[in-house]
């Protein structure tokens, strides 16, 4: 499979040559702030399946010592989430699903930190 994605202003773009292995909606407090939204939606892919096309505007923020979040320095779109030395994240990268330009329908989705779900988000159980 081949997928394309880009940020809001188009300065950052990427392609994925492979399978989007998981869809994760993360309701943790850091994802809320980082995305300015009720939760962050990520696709998980093998790191070597993910290739930047345009990358001159990529900024990096370490939200924890071992966690990197990347974003577009021009428009602020959150790009990726990556935790080093994590058994879950080993060799994987999580990218913001909202950036996808290629249609994609997963078979299933996972919700992380459901107990932290924003009180002002009424949908979903
Ligand atoms: Zn941008
Ligand atoms: Zn999170």
mmCIF file of C-alpha atoms and ligand atoms in Angstrom:
data_model
loop_
_atom_site.group_PDB
_atom_site.id
_atom_site.type_symbol
_atom_site.label_atom_id
_atom_site.label_comp_id
_atom_site.label_asym_id
_atom_site.label_seq_id
_atom_site.Cartn_x
_atom_site.Cartn_y
_atom_site.Cartn_z
ATOM 1 C CA UNK A 1 0.000 0.000 0.000
ATOM 2 C CA UNK A 2 1.034 3.572 -0.616
ATOM 3 C CA UNK A 3 -0.302 6.551 1.313
ATOM 4 C CA UNK A 4 0.438 10.256 1.068
ATOM 5 C CA UNK A 5 0.081 12.868 3.756
ATOM 6 C CA UNK A 6 0.766 16.570 4.271
ATOM 7 C CA UNK A 7 0.438 19.298 6.882
ATOM 8 C CA UNK A 8 -2.040 22.182 6.748
ATOM 9 C CA UNK A 9 0.296 24.518 4.831
ATOM 10 C CA UNK A 10 1.888 21.828 2.651
ATOM 11 C CA UNK A 11 5.479 22.555 3.737
ATOM 12 C CA UNK A 12 5.749 19.063 5.197
ATOM 13 C CA UNK A 13 4.675 15.987 3.286
ATOM 14 C CA UNK A 14 5.403 12.294 3.428
ATOM 15 C CA UNK A 15 4.664 8.950 1.907
ATOM 16 C CA UNK A 16 4.095 5.571 3.478
ATOM 17 C CA UNK A 17 5.067 2.454 1.585
ATOM 18 C CA UNK A 18 3.458 -0.256 3.635
ATOM 19 C CA UNK A 19 0.640 -1.092 5.960
ATOM 20 C CA UNK A 20 -0.897 1.218 8.550
ATOM 21 C CA UNK A 21 -0.715 -1.374 11.296
ATOM 22 C CA UNK A 22 -2.821 0.257 13.982
ATOM 23 C CA UNK A 23 -5.163 3.174 14.517
ATOM 24 C CA UNK A 24 -4.903 4.720 17.988
ATOM 25 C CA UNK A 25 -6.991 7.518 19.437
ATOM 26 C CA UNK A 26 -5.056 8.782 22.450
ATOM 27 C CA UNK A 27 -6.969 10.672 25.131
ATOM 28 C CA UNK A 28 -3.959 11.437 27.379
ATOM 29 C CA UNK A 29 -3.457 15.002 28.570
ATOM 30 C CA UNK A 30 -0.296 15.556 26.514
ATOM 31 C CA UNK A 31 -2.021 14.493 23.287
ATOM 32 C CA UNK A 32 -4.964 16.789 24.079
ATOM 33 C CA UNK A 33 -2.635 19.766 24.389
ATOM 34 C CA UNK A 34 -0.362 18.826 21.534
ATOM 35 C CA UNK A 35 -3.288 18.479 19.125
ATOM 36 C CA UNK A 36 -5.539 21.112 20.710
ATOM 37 C CA UNK A 37 -8.339 18.588 20.467
ATOM 38 C CA UNK A 38 -10.346 16.029 22.469
ATOM 39 C CA UNK A 39 -7.844 13.357 21.499
ATOM 40 C CA UNK A 40 -5.065 12.638 19.037
ATOM 41 C CA UNK A 41 -5.521 10.101 16.247
ATOM 42 C CA UNK A 42 -2.405 8.249 15.166
ATOM 43 C CA UNK A 43 -1.570 5.638 12.587
ATOM 44 C CA UNK A 44 1.255 3.261 13.487
ATOM 45 C CA UNK A 45 3.648 2.205 10.730
ATOM 46 C CA UNK A 46 7.088 0.626 10.525
ATOM 47 C CA UNK A 47 9.710 3.359 10.722
ATOM 48 C CA UNK A 48 11.327 2.345 7.443
ATOM 49 C CA UNK A 49 7.948 2.482 5.649
ATOM 50 C CA UNK A 50 7.683 6.196 6.446
ATOM 51 C CA UNK A 51 9.539 8.647 4.173
ATOM 52 C CA UNK A 52 9.494 12.416 4.392
ATOM 53 C CA UNK A 53 9.047 14.196 1.043
ATOM 54 C CA UNK A 54 9.129 17.832 2.168
ATOM 55 C CA UNK A 55 10.787 18.229 5.542
ATOM 56 C CA UNK A 56 12.451 21.660 5.789
ATOM 57 C CA UNK A 57 9.818 22.949 8.256
ATOM 58 C CA UNK A 58 9.865 20.091 10.770
ATOM 59 C CA UNK A 59 10.227 21.103 14.412
ATOM 60 C CA UNK A 60 10.923 18.686 17.257
ATOM 61 C CA UNK A 61 9.580 18.912 20.792
ATOM 62 C CA UNK A 62 10.556 16.460 23.530
ATOM 63 C CA UNK A 63 7.357 16.125 25.551
ATOM 64 C CA UNK A 64 9.162 13.649 27.856
ATOM 65 C CA UNK A 65 12.876 12.764 27.962
ATOM 66 C CA UNK A 66 12.221 9.708 25.786
ATOM 67 C CA UNK A 67 9.307 11.049 23.735
ATOM 68 C CA UNK A 68 9.595 13.175 20.625
ATOM 69 C CA UNK A 69 6.728 15.001 18.978
ATOM 70 C CA UNK A 70 7.311 16.638 15.632
ATOM 71 C CA UNK A 71 5.273 19.472 14.164
ATOM 72 C CA UNK A 72 5.291 21.848 11.201
ATOM 73 C CA UNK A 73 7.118 25.048 12.162
ATOM 74 C CA UNK A 74 5.016 27.090 9.717
ATOM 75 C CA UNK A 75 1.443 25.971 10.381
ATOM 76 C CA UNK A 76 1.700 24.015 13.648
ATOM 77 C CA UNK A 77 0.253 20.723 12.404
ATOM 78 C CA UNK A 78 1.324 17.859 14.712
ATOM 79 C CA UNK A 79 3.193 15.305 12.621
ATOM 80 C CA UNK A 80 4.572 12.391 14.596
ATOM 81 C CA UNK A 81 4.871 10.878 18.007
ATOM 82 C CA UNK A 82 7.776 8.612 18.814
ATOM 83 C CA UNK A 83 8.978 7.046 22.033
ATOM 84 C CA UNK A 84 12.487 5.634 22.104
ATOM 85 C CA UNK A 85 13.355 2.484 24.000
ATOM 86 C CA UNK A 86 9.707 1.486 24.224
ATOM 87 C CA UNK A 87 8.754 -2.108 23.481
ATOM 88 C CA UNK A 88 5.515 -0.915 21.896
ATOM 89 C CA UNK A 89 7.234 1.681 19.746
ATOM 90 C CA UNK A 90 10.311 -0.329 18.741
ATOM 91 C CA UNK A 91 10.928 0.326 15.063
ATOM 92 C CA UNK A 92 7.533 2.014 14.748
ATOM 93 C CA UNK A 93 6.432 5.559 14.194
ATOM 94 C CA UNK A 94 3.041 7.066 15.018
ATOM 95 C CA UNK A 95 1.891 9.799 12.658
ATOM 96 C CA UNK A 96 -1.157 12.081 12.855
ATOM 97 C CA UNK A 97 -3.906 10.415 10.837
ATOM 98 C CA UNK A 98 -5.526 13.776 10.066
ATOM 99 C CA UNK A 99 -2.605 14.492 7.719
ATOM 100 C CA UNK A 100 -3.507 11.682 5.314
ATOM 101 C CA UNK A 101 -4.448 12.706 1.784
ATOM 102 C CA UNK A 102 -4.999 9.107 0.675
ATOM 103 C CA UNK A 103 -8.327 7.575 1.724
ATOM 104 C CA UNK A 104 -7.905 4.972 4.447
ATOM 105 C CA UNK A 105 -10.484 2.930 6.377
ATOM 106 C CA UNK A 106 -9.114 0.752 9.175
ATOM 107 C CA UNK A 107 -10.647 -2.527 10.294
ATOM 108 C CA UNK A 108 -10.439 -1.508 13.936
ATOM 109 C CA UNK A 109 -9.412 1.363 16.175
ATOM 110 C CA UNK A 110 -7.967 1.498 19.674
ATOM 111 C CA UNK A 111 -8.625 4.108 22.346
ATOM 112 C CA UNK A 112 -5.783 4.815 24.798
ATOM 113 C CA UNK A 113 -6.252 6.579 28.163
ATOM 114 C CA UNK A 114 -10.053 6.447 27.876
ATOM 115 C CA UNK A 115 -10.220 7.331 31.581
ATOM 116 C CA UNK A 116 -8.738 10.739 30.673
ATOM 117 C CA UNK A 117 -11.413 11.428 28.033
ATOM 118 C CA UNK A 118 -12.251 15.150 27.864
ATOM 119 C CA UNK A 119 -15.460 15.904 29.790
ATOM 120 C CA UNK A 120 -16.532 18.237 26.972
ATOM 121 C CA UNK A 121 -16.331 15.445 24.416
ATOM 122 C CA UNK A 122 -19.737 13.774 24.607
ATOM 123 C CA UNK A 123 -19.534 11.231 21.798
ATOM 124 C CA UNK A 124 -18.279 7.643 22.372
ATOM 125 C CA UNK A 125 -19.669 5.782 25.392
HETATM 126 ZN ZN1 LIG B 1 2.709 23.160 7.638
HETATM 127 ZN ZN1 LIG B 2 -1.401 10.495 24.230
#
